Amino acid sequence: MVTFDASNSHFEYMDVVRHWSSKSQKYAGGDAVMTLLNNGWRIAETVFLEEYWHAGSRCVTIFHLEMHRDDEVMNVPVLSNPYVRRMVDTMPVQVRPVSDRMRQRQR
């Protein structure tokens, strides 16, 4: 599991608490991920990246995070933006294509 050190993240301005549920929203934002981390959730060591191309010229990137707290597991799809990209880049996680996750599930 990846531990989160807020003192080294430069995200100190995140005083906003954001709730996210897969039942109400398809994707989470970076603020919701920060709230989860601050509430004791941890990100698994592998993050999966999915890209959608719209009209062949606009790429939308989604990070699929598997988050754990005690015996709970939650899959959180997060729309990429500069904030989320920086957060993922600074964490000790391995980023792999989402197709690798599909192969793991088929085994």
XYZ file of C-alpha atoms in Angstrom:
107
model
C 0.000 0.000 0.000
C 1.062 3.531 -0.664
C 1.255 5.731 2.402
C 0.401 9.385 2.077
C 2.622 12.075 3.569
C 0.713 15.351 3.451
C 3.758 17.340 4.545
C 5.520 16.530 1.279
C 2.584 16.789 -1.111
C 2.225 20.571 -1.538
C -1.537 20.046 -1.486
C -1.964 21.895 1.810
C -4.564 24.233 0.338
C -7.005 21.320 0.124
C -9.248 22.301 3.032
C -12.343 21.193 1.129
C -13.997 17.897 2.020
C -15.466 16.113 -1.012
C -17.627 13.030 -0.770
C -17.585 10.624 -3.706
C -19.711 7.547 -4.353
C -19.796 5.336 -7.425
C -23.580 5.238 -7.013
C -23.919 8.957 -7.682
C -20.892 9.883 -9.810
C -19.072 7.945 -12.503
C -15.721 9.668 -11.871
C -14.058 11.222 -8.852
C -12.001 14.375 -8.812
C -8.646 14.987 -7.198
C -10.333 16.703 -4.263
C -12.352 13.556 -3.516
C -9.180 11.433 -3.659
C -7.491 13.793 -1.186
C -10.493 13.495 1.144
C -10.275 9.691 0.951
C -6.535 9.773 1.700
C -7.109 12.095 4.644
C -9.804 9.697 5.909
C -7.364 6.787 6.096
C -7.741 5.203 2.658
C -4.567 4.031 0.911
C -3.854 3.637 -2.786
C -2.678 0.241 -4.043
C 0.819 0.116 -5.507
C -0.473 -0.148 -9.085
C -2.587 2.553 -10.730
C -4.191 1.807 -14.080
C -4.410 4.387 -16.860
C -7.156 4.465 -19.491
C -7.296 6.829 -22.459
C -10.335 7.792 -24.531
C -9.868 9.627 -27.795
C -12.741 11.888 -28.874
C -12.937 12.624 -32.599
C -9.378 11.387 -32.915
C -7.906 14.591 -31.524
C -8.886 15.029 -27.870
C -7.592 12.587 -25.286
C -9.310 12.091 -21.930
C -7.257 10.182 -19.366
C -8.766 8.259 -16.459
C -6.733 6.866 -13.589
C -8.241 3.776 -11.952
C -7.242 3.689 -8.280
C -7.791 0.705 -6.033
C -8.097 2.092 -2.523
C -7.995 0.152 0.751
C -8.986 0.938 4.329
C -8.914 -1.864 6.887
C -10.836 -4.689 5.151
C -12.654 -2.393 2.701
C -11.685 -2.068 -0.969
C -12.968 0.612 -3.309
C -12.242 1.197 -7.004
C -12.090 4.908 -7.801
C -11.916 6.125 -11.420
C -10.427 9.641 -11.464
C -10.471 12.076 -14.381
C -6.973 13.341 -15.025
C -6.053 16.983 -14.817
C -2.758 18.689 -13.902
C -3.520 18.373 -10.172
C -4.295 14.636 -10.374
C -1.355 13.983 -12.706
C 1.040 15.681 -10.257
C -0.461 13.730 -7.350
C 0.045 10.395 -9.162
C 3.530 11.381 -10.344
C 4.679 12.165 -6.793
C 3.376 8.926 -5.267
C 5.418 5.711 -5.288
C 2.989 3.871 -7.566
C 3.418 1.967 -10.795
C 1.204 3.281 -13.616
C 0.146 0.612 -16.108
C -2.387 0.499 -18.955
C -5.899 -0.560 -17.996
C -5.599 -3.524 -20.395
C -3.121 -5.062 -17.913
C -5.829 -4.994 -15.234
C -8.223 -6.788 -17.559
C -5.621 -9.522 -18.106
C -5.086 -9.884 -14.353
C -8.818 -10.340 -13.763
C -9.064 -13.036 -16.447
C -6.479 -15.244 -14.711
